[in-house]
PDB file of N, CA and C in Angstrom:
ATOM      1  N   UNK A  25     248.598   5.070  69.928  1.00 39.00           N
ATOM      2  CA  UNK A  25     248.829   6.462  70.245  1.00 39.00           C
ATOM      3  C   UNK A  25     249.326   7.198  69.004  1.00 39.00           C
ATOM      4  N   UNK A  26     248.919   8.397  68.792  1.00 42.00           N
ATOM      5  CA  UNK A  26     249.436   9.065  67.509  1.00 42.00           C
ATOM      6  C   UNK A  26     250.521   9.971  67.693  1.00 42.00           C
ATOM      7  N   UNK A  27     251.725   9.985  66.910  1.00 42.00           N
ATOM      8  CA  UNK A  27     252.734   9.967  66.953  1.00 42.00           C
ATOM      9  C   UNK A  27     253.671  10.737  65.901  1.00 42.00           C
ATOM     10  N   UNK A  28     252.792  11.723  65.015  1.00 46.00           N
ATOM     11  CA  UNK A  28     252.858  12.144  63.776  1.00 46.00           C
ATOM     12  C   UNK A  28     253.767  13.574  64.214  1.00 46.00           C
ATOM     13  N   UNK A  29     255.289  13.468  63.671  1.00 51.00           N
ATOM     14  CA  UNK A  29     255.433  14.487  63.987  1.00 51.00           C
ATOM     15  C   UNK A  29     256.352  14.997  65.236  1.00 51.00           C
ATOM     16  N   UNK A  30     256.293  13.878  66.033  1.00 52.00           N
ATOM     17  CA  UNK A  30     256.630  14.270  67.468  1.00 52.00           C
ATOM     18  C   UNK A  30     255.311  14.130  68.099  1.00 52.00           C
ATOM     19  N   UNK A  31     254.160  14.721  67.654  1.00 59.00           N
ATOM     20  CA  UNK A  31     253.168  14.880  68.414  1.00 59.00           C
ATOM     21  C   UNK A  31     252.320  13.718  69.596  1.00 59.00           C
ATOM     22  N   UNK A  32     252.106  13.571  70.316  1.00 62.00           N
ATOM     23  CA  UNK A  32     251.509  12.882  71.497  1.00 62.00           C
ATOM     24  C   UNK A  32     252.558  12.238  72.308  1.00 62.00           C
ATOM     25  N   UNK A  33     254.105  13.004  71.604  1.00 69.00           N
ATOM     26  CA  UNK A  33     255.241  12.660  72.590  1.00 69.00           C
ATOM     27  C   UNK A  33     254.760  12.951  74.221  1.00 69.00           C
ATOM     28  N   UNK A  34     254.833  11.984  75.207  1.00 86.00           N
ATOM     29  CA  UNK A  34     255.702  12.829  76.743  1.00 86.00           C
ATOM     30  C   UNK A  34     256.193  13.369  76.772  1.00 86.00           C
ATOM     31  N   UNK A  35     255.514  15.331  77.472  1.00 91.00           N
ATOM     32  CA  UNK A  35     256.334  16.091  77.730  1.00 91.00           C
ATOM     33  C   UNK A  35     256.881  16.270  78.782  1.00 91.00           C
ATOM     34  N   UNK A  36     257.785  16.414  78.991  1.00 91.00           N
ATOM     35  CA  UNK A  36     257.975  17.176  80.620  1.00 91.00           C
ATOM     36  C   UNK A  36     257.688  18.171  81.010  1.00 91.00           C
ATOM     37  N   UNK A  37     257.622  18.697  82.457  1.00 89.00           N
ATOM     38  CA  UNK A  37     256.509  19.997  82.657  1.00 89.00           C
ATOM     39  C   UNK A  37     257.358  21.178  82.433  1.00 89.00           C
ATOM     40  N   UNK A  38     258.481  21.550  81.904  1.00 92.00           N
ATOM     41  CA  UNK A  38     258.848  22.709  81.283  1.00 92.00           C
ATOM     42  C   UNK A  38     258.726  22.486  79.727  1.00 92.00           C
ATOM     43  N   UNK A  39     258.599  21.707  79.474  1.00 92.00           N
ATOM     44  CA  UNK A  39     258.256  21.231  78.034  1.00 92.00           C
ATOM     45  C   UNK A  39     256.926  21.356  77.504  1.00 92.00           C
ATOM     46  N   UNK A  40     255.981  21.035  78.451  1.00 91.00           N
ATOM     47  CA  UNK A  40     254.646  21.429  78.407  1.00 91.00           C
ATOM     48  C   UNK A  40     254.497  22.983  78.413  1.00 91.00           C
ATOM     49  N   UNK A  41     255.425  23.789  79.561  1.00 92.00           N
ATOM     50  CA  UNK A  41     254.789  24.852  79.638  1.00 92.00           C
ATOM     51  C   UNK A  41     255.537  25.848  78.351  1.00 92.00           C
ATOM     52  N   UNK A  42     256.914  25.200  77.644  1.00 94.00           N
ATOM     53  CA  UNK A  42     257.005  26.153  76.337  1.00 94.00           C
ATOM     54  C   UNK A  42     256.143  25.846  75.626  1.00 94.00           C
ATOM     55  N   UNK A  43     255.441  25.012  75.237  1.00 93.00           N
ATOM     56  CA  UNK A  43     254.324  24.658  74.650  1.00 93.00           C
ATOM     57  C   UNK A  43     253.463  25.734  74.540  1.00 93.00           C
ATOM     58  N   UNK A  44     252.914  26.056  76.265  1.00 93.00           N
ATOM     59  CA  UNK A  44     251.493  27.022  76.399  1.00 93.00           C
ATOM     60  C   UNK A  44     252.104  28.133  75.938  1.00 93.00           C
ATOM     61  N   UNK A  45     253.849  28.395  76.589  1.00 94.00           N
ATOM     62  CA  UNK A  45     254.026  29.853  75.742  1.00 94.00           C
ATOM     63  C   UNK A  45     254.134  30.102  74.525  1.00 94.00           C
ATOM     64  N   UNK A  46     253.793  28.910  73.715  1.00 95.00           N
ATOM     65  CA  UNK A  46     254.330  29.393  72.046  1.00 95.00           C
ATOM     66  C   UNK A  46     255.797  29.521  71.609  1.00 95.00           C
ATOM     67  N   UNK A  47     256.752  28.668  73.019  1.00 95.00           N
ATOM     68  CA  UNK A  47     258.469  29.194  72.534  1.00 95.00           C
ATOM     69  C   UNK A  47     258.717  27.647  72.100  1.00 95.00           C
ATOM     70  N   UNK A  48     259.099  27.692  70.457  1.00 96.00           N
ATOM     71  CA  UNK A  48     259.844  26.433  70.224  1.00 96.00           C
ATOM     72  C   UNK A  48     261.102  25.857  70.624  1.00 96.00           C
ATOM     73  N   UNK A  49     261.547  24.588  70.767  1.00 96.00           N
ATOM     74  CA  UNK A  49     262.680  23.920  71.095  1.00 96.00           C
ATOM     75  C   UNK A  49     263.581  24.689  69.969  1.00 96.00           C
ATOM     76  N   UNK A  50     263.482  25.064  68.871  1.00 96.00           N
ATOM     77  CA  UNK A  50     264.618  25.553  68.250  1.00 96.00           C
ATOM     78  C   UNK A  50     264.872  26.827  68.899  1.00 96.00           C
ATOM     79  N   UNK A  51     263.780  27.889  68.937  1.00 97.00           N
ATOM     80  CA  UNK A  51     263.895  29.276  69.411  1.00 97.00           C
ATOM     81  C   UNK A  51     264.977  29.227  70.525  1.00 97.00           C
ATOM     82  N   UNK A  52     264.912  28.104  71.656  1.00 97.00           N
ATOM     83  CA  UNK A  52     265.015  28.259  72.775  1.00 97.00           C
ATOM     84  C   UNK A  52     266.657  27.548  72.329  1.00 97.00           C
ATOM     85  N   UNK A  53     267.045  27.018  71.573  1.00 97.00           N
ATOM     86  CA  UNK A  53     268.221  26.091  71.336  1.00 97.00           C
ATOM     87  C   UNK A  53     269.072  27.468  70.765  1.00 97.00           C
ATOM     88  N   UNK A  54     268.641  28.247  69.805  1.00 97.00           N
ATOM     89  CA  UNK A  54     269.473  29.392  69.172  1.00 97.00           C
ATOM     90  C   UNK A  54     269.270  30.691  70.190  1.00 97.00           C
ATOM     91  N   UNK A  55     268.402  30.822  71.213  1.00 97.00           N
ATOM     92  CA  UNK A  55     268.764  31.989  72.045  1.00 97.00           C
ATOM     93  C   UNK A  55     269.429  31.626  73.303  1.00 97.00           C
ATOM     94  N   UNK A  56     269.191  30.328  73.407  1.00 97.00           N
ATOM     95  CA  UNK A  56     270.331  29.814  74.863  1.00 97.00           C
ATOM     96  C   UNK A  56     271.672  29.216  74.192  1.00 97.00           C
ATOM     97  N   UNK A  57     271.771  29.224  73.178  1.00 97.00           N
ATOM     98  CA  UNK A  57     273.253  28.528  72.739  1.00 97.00           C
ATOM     99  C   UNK A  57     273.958  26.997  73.211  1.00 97.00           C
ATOM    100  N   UNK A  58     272.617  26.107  73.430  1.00 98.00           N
ATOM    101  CA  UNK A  58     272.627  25.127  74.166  1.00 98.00           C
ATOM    102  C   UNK A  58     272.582  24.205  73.085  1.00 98.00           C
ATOM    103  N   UNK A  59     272.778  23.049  73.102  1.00 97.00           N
ATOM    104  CA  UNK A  59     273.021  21.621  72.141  1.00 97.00           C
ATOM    105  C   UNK A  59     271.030  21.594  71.954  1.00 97.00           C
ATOM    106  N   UNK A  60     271.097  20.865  70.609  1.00 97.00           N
ATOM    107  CA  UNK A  60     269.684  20.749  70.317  1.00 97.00           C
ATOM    108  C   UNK A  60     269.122  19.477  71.627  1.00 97.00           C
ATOM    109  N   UNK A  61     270.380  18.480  71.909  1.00 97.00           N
ATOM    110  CA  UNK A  61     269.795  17.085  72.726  1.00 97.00           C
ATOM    111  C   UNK A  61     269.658  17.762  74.104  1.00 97.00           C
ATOM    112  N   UNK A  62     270.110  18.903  75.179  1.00 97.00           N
ATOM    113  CA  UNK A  62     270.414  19.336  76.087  1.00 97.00           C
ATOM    114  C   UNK A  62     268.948  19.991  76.025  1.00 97.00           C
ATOM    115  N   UNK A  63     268.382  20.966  75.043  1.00 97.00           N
ATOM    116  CA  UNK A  63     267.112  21.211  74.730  1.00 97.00           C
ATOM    117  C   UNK A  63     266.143  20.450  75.008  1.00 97.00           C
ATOM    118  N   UNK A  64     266.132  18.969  74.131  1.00 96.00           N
ATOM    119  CA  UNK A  64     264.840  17.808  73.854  1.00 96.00           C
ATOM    120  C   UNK A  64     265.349  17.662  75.572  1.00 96.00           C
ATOM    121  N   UNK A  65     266.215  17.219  75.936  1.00 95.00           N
ATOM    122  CA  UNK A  65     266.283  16.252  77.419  1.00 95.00           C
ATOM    123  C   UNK A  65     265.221  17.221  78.315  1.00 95.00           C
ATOM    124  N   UNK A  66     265.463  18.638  78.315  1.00 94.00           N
ATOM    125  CA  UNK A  66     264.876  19.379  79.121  1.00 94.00           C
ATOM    126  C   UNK A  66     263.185  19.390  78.985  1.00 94.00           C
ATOM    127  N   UNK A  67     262.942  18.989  77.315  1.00 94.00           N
ATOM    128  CA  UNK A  67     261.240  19.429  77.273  1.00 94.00           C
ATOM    129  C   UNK A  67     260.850  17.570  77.147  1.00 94.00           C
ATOM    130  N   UNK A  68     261.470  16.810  77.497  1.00 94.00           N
ATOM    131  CA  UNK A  68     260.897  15.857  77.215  1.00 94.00           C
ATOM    132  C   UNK A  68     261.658  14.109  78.204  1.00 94.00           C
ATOM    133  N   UNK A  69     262.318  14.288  79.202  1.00 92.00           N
ATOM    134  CA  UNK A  69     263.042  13.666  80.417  1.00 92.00           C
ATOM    135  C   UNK A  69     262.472  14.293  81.200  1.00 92.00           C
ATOM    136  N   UNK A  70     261.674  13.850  82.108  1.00 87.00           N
ATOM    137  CA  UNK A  70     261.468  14.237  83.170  1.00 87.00           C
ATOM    138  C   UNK A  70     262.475  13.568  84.277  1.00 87.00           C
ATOM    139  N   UNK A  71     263.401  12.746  84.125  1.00 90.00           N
ATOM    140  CA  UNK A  71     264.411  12.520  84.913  1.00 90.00           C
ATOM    141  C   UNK A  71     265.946  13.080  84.859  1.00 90.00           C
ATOM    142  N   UNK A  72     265.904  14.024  83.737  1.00 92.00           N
ATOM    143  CA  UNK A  72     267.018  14.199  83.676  1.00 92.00           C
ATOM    144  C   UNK A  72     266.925  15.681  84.056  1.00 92.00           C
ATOM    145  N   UNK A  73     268.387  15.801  85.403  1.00 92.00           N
ATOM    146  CA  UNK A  73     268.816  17.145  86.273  1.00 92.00           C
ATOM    147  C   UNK A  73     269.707  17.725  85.540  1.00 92.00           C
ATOM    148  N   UNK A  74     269.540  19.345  85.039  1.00 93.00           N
ATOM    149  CA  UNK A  74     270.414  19.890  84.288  1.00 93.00           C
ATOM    150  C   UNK A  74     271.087  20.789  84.997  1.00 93.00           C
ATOM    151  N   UNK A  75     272.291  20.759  84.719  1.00 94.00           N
ATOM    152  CA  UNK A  75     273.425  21.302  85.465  1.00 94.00           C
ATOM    153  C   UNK A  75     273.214  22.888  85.667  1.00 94.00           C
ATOM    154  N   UNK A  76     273.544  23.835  86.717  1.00 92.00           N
ATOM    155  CA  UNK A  76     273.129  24.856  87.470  1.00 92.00           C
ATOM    156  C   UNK A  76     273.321  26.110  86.157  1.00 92.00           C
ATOM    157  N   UNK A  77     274.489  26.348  85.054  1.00 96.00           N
ATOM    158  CA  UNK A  77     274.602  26.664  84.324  1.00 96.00           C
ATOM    159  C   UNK A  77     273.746  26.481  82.851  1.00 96.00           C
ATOM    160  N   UNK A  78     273.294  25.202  82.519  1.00 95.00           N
ATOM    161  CA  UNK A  78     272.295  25.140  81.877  1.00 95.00           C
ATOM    162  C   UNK A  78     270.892  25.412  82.444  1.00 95.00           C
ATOM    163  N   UNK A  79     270.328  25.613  83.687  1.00 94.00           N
ATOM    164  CA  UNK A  79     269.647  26.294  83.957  1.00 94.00           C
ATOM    165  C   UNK A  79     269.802  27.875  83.597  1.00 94.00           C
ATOM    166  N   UNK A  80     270.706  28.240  84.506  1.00 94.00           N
ATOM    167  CA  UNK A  80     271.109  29.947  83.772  1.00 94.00           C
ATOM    168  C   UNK A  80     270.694  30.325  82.497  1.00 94.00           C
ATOM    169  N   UNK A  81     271.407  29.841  81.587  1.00 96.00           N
ATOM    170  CA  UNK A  81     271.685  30.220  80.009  1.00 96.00           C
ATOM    171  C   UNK A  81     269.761  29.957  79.550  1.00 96.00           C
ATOM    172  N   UNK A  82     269.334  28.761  80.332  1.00 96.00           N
ATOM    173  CA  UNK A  82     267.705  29.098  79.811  1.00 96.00           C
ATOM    174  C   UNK A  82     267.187  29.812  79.919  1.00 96.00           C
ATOM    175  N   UNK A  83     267.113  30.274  81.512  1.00 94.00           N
ATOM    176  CA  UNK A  83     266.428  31.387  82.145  1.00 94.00           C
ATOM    177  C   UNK A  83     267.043  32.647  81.615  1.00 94.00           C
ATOM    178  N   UNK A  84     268.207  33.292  80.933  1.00 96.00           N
ATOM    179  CA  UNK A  84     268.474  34.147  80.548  1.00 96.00           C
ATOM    180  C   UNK A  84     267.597  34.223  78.836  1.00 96.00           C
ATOM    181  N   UNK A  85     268.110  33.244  78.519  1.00 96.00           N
ATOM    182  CA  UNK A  85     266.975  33.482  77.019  1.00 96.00           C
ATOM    183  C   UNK A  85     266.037  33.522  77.216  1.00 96.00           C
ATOM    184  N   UNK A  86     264.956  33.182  78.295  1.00 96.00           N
ATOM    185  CA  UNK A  86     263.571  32.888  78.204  1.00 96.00           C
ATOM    186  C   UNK A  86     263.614  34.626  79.050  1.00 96.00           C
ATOM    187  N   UNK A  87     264.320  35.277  79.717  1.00 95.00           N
ATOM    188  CA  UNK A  87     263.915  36.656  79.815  1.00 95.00           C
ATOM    189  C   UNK A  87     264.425  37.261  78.636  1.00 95.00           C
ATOM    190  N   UNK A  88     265.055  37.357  77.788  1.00 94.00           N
ATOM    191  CA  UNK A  88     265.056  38.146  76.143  1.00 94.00           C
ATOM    192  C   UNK A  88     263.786  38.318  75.603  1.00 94.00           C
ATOM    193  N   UNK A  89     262.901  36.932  75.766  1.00 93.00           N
ATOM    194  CA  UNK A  89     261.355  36.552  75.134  1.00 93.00           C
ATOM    195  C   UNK A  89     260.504  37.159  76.682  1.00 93.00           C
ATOM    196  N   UNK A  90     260.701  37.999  77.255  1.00 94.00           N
ATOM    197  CA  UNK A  90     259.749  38.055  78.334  1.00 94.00           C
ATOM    198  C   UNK A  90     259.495  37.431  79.435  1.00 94.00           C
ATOM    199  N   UNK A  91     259.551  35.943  79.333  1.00 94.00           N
ATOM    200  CA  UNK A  91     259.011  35.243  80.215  1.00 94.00           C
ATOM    201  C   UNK A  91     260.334  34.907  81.289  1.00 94.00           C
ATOM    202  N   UNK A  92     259.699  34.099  82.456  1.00 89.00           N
ATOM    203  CA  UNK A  92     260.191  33.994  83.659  1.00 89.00           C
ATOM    204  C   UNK A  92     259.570  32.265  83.905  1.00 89.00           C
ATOM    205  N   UNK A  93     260.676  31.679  84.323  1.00 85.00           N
ATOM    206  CA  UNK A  93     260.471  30.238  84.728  1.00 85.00           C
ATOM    207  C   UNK A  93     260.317  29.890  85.788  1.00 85.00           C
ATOM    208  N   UNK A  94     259.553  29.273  86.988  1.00 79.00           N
ATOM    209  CA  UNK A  94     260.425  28.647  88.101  1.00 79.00           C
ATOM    210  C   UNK A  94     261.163  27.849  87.911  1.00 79.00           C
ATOM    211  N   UNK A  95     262.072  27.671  88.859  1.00 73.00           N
ATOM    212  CA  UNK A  95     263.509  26.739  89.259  1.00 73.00           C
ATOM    213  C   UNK A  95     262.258  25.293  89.588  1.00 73.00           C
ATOM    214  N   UNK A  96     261.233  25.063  90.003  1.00 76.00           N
ATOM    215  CA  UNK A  96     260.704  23.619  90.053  1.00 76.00           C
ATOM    216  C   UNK A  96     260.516  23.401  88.536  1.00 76.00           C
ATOM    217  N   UNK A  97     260.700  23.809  87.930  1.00 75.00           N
ATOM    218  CA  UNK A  97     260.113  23.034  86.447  1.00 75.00           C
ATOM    219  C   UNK A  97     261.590  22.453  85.980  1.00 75.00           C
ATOM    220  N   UNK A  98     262.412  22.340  86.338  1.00 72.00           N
ATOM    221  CA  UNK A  98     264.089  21.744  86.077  1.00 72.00           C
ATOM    222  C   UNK A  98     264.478  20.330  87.507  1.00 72.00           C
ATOM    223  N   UNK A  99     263.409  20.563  88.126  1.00 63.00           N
ATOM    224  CA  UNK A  99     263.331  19.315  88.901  1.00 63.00           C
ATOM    225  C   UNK A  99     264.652  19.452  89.701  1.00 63.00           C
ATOM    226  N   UNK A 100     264.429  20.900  90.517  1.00 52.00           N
ATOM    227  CA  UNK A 100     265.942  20.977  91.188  1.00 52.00           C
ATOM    228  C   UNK A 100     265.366  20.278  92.890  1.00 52.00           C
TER     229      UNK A 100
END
């Protein structure tokens, strides 16, 4: 499997879908004020449940950039 990069990592499906939007894990780490590992866990754990507040603080940065998330892509 190719691996260059990060690339052909497992994403998880909010991880996939910053992907389609073009919002990077950093963008999203410096407009939510969230830990860079709290970031990766979210675009790339699909088992890991993030606490009701780290939901918030995403969904508030990801409306600064426009967009709108559902609450199923955090595996609530």
């Amino acid at each position: 499997m190719f691996n260059w990069l990060g690339l052909g990592k497992k994403r998880s499906k909010f991880g996939k879908w910053l992907d389609n939007e073009g919002i990077t894990q950093l963008e999203l780490e410096r407009r939510s004020k969230l830990s860079r590992g709290t970031i990766s866990k979210l675009c790339n754990d699909d088992s890991y449940r993030p606490k009701h507040s780290t939901i918030a603080s995403v969904k508030k940065a990801l409306k600064q950039l426009g967009k709108n998330v559902p609450d199923d892509f955090f595996n609530m």
